[in-house]
C-alpha positions as semicolon CSV with decimal commas, in nm:
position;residue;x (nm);y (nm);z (nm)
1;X;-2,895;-1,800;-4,145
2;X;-2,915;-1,899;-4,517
3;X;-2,776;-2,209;-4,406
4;X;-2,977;-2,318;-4,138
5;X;-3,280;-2,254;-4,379
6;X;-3,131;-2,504;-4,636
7;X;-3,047;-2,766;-4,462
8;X;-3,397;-2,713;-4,227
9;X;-3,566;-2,680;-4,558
10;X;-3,407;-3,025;-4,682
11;X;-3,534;-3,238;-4,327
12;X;-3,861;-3,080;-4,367
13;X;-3,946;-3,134;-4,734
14;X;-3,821;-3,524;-4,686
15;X;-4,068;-3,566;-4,408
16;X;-4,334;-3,394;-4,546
17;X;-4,265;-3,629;-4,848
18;X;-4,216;-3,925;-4,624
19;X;-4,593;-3,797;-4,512
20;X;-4,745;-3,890;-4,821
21;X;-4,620;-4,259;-4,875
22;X;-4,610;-4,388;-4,518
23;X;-4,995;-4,422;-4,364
24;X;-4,880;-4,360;-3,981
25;X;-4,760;-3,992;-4,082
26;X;-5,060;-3,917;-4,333
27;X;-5,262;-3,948;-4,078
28;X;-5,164;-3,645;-3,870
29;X;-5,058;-3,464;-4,215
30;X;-5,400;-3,510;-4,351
31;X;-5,549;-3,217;-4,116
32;X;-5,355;-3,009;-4,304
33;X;-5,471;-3,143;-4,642
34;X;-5,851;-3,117;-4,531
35;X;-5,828;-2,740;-4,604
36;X;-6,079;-2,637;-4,871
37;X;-5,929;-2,263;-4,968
38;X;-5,607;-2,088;-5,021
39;X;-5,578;-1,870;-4,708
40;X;-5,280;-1,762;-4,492
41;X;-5,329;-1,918;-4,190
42;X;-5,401;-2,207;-4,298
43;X;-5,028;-2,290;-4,326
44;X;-5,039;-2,271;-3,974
45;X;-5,350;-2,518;-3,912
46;X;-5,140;-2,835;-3,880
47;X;-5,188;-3,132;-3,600
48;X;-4,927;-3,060;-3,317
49;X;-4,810;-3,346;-3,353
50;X;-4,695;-3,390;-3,754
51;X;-4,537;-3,027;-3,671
52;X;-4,319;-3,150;-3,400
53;X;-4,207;-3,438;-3,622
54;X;-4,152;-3,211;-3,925
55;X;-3,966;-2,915;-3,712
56;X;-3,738;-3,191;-3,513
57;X;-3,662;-3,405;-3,893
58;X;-3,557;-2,974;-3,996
59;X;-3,371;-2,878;-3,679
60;X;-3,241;-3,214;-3,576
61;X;-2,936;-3,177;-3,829
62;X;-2,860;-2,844;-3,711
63;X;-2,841;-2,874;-3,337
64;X;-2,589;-3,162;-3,411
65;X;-2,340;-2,909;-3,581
66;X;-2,411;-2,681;-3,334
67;X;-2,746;-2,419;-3,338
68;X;-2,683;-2,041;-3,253
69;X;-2,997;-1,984;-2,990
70;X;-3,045;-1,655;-3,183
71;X;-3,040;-1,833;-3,525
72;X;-3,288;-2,115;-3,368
73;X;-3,549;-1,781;-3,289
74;X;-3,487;-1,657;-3,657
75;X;-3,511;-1,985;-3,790
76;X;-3,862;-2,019;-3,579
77;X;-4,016;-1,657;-3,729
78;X;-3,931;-1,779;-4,063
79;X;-4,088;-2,081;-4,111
80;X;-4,373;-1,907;-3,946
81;X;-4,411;-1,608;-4,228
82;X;-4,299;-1,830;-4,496
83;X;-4,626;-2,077;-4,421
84;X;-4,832;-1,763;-4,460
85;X;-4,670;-1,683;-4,770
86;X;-4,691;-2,032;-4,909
87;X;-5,078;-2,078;-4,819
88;X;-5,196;-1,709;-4,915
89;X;-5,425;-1,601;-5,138
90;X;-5,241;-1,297;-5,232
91;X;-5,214;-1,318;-5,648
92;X;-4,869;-1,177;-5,622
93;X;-4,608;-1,310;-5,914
94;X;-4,213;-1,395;-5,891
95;X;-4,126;-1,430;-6,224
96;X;-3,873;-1,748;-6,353
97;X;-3,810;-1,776;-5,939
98;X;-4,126;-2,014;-5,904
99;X;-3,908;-2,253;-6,018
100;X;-3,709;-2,232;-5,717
101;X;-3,904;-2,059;-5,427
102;X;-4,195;-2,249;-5,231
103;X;-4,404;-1,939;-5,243
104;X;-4,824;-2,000;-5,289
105;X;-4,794;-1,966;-5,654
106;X;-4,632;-2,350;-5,687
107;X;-4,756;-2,473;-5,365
108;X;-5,147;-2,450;-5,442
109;X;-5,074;-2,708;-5,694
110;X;-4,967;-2,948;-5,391
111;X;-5,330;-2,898;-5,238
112;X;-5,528;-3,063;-5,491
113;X;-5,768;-3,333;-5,385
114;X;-5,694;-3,598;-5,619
115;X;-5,518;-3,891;-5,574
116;X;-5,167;-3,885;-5,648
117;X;-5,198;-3,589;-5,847
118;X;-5,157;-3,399;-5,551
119;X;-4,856;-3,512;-5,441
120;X;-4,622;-3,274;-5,555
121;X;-4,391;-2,955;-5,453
122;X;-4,322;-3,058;-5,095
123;X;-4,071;-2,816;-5,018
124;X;-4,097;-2,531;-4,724
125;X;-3,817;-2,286;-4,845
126;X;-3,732;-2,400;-5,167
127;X;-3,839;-2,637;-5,485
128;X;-3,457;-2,733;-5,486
129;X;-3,574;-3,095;-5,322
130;X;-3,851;-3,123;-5,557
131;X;-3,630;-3,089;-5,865
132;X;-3,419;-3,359;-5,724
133;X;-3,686;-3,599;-5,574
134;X;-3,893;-3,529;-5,939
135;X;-4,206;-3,467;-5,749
136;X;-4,205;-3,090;-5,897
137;X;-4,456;-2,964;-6,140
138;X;-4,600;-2,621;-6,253
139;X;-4,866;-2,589;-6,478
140;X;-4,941;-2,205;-6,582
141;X;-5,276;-2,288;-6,716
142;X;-5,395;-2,420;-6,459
143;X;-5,743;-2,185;-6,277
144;X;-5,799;-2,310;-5,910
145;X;-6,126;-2,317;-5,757
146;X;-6,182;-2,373;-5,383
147;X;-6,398;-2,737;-5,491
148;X;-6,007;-2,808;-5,607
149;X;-5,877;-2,806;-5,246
150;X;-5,909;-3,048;-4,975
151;X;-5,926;-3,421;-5,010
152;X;-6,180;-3,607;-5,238
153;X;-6,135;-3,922;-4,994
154;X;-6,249;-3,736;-4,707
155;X;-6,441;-3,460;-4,821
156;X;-6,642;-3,476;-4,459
157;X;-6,297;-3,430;-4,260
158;X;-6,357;-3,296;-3,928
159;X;-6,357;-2,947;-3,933
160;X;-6,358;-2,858;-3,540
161;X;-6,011;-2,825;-3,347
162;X;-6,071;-3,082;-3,074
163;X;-6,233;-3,342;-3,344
164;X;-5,888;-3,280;-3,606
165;X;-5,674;-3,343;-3,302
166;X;-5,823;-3,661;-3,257
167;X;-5,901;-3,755;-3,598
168;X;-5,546;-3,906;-3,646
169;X;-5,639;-4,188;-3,394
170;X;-5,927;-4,315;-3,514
171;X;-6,050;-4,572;-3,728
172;X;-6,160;-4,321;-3,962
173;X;-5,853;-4,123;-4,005
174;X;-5,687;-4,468;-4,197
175;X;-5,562;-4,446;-4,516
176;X;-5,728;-4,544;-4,824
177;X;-5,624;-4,925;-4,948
178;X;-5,783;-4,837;-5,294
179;X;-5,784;-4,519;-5,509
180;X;-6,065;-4,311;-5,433
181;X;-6,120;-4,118;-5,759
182;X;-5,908;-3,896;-6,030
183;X;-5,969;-3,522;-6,121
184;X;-6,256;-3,482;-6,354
185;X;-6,183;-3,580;-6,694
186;X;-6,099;-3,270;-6,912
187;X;-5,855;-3,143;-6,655
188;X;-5,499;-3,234;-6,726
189;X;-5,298;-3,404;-6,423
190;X;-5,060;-3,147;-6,295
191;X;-4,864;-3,432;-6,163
192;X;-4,756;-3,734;-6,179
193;X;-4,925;-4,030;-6,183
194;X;-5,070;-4,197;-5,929
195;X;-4,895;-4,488;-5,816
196;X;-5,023;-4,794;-5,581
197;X;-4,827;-4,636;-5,306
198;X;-4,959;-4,284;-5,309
199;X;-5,291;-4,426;-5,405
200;X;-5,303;-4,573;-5,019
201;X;-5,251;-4,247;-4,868
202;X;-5,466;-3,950;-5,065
C-alpha cells in the first residue's frame, strides 16, 4: 500500500504542477484555487473534471504493473482523508515531518493568491516531489488570514456549483497574459519568484 501511495503521489503532484504552467489545465484547477478559507472539505471541492485527470496521471502507472482491486479501494479512502487533512483548519503540529508530509501545515502556503508566489508544495502525500522539483518552501513566520486565500486575479470567481462547473469553458475562465498583482509590500514572498510562465496562469 505504501507503494501505490508513492508512486500515485508522484503522477499526482506532476499534474497538479503541470496545472499551474499549462493554461488548458488551470482552468479546471482554478475552482479549486478560488477557495477563500482553510476548511476540510474544501480539498474535496475540485471540478470533476481536473480530478479525473489528476487520479488517472496517479493510478495510470499502477494499473500498468498490475493494481490489487482491494489496494485500488484503499488507495481511493486515502486520498480522500488525506485532502481533508491537507485543507483543514485543525492547528495541529508534526514536528521536523513538515518537511516531508503534505499535511495543512505546508499546504496553506500553496493557497496564497498571489502570483507566482503561490505556486508551491504541490504534493498530495508527500513534499518528496517538491524537494526535487524546488517548488518547496516553508516559512514559520508566516500568520494566514482568510483575505490570503483565493486568487487575486479572480477574486469574483463563481462561487455556485453549476456556475464553477462551467466556469472552465468560458471566456472568462482564461488565463491571465500579464501579472495581475504581488502580495502587499511588507510581506515576504514565501516562494519563489514569479516567472513569465506562472505569471500567465495565477
Amino acid at each position: 500500500m505504501l507503494t501505490a501511495i508513492v508512486i500515485a503521489d508522484l503522477g499526482i503532484t506532476l499534474t497538479h504542477y503541470a496545472s499551474h504552467k499549462i493554461g488548458l489545465l488551470w482552468r479546471p484547477h482554478a475552482v479549486h484555487h478560488s477557495i477563500k478559507r482553510f476548511y476540510g472539505f474544501n480539498g474535496l471541492m475540485k471540478h470533476p473534471l481536473h480530478q479525473t485527470i489528476e487520479m488517472s496521471a496517479g493510478i495510470a502507472p499502477l494499473i500498468l504493473i498490475g493494481l490489487p482491486v482491494d489496494v485500488a479501494s484503499a488507495l481511493a479512502v486515502t486520498v480522500a482523508v488525506q485532502l481533508l487533512l491537507q485543507h483543514s483548519n485543525a492547528d495541529y503540529r508534526i514536528g521536523a515531518l513538515k518537511y516531508v508530509l503534505a499535511l495543512n501545515e505546508g499546504h496553506r502556503f500553496h493557497h496564497l493568491k498571489w502570483t507566482g508566489i503561490g505556486d508551491i508544495n504541490f504534493g498530495l502525500f508527500t513534499l518528496i516531489w517538491d524537494h526535487l522539483l524546488g517548488t518547496f518552501s516553508y516559512d514559520p513566520a508566516r500568520r494566514f488570514t482568510s483575505d490570503m486565500l483565493g486568487m487575486a486575479a479572480k477574486p469574483d470567481y463563481p462561487t455556485a456549483y453549476l456556475a464553477q462547473l462551467a466556469e472552465p469553458f468560458r471566456a472568462s475562465g482564461a488565463c491571465h497574459a500579464e501579472p495581475t498583482g504581488s502580495e502587499p509590500t511588507g510581506s515576504e514572498p514565501t516562494g519563489p519568484e514569479p516567472t513569465a510562465q506562472n505569471q500567465a496562469v495565477r
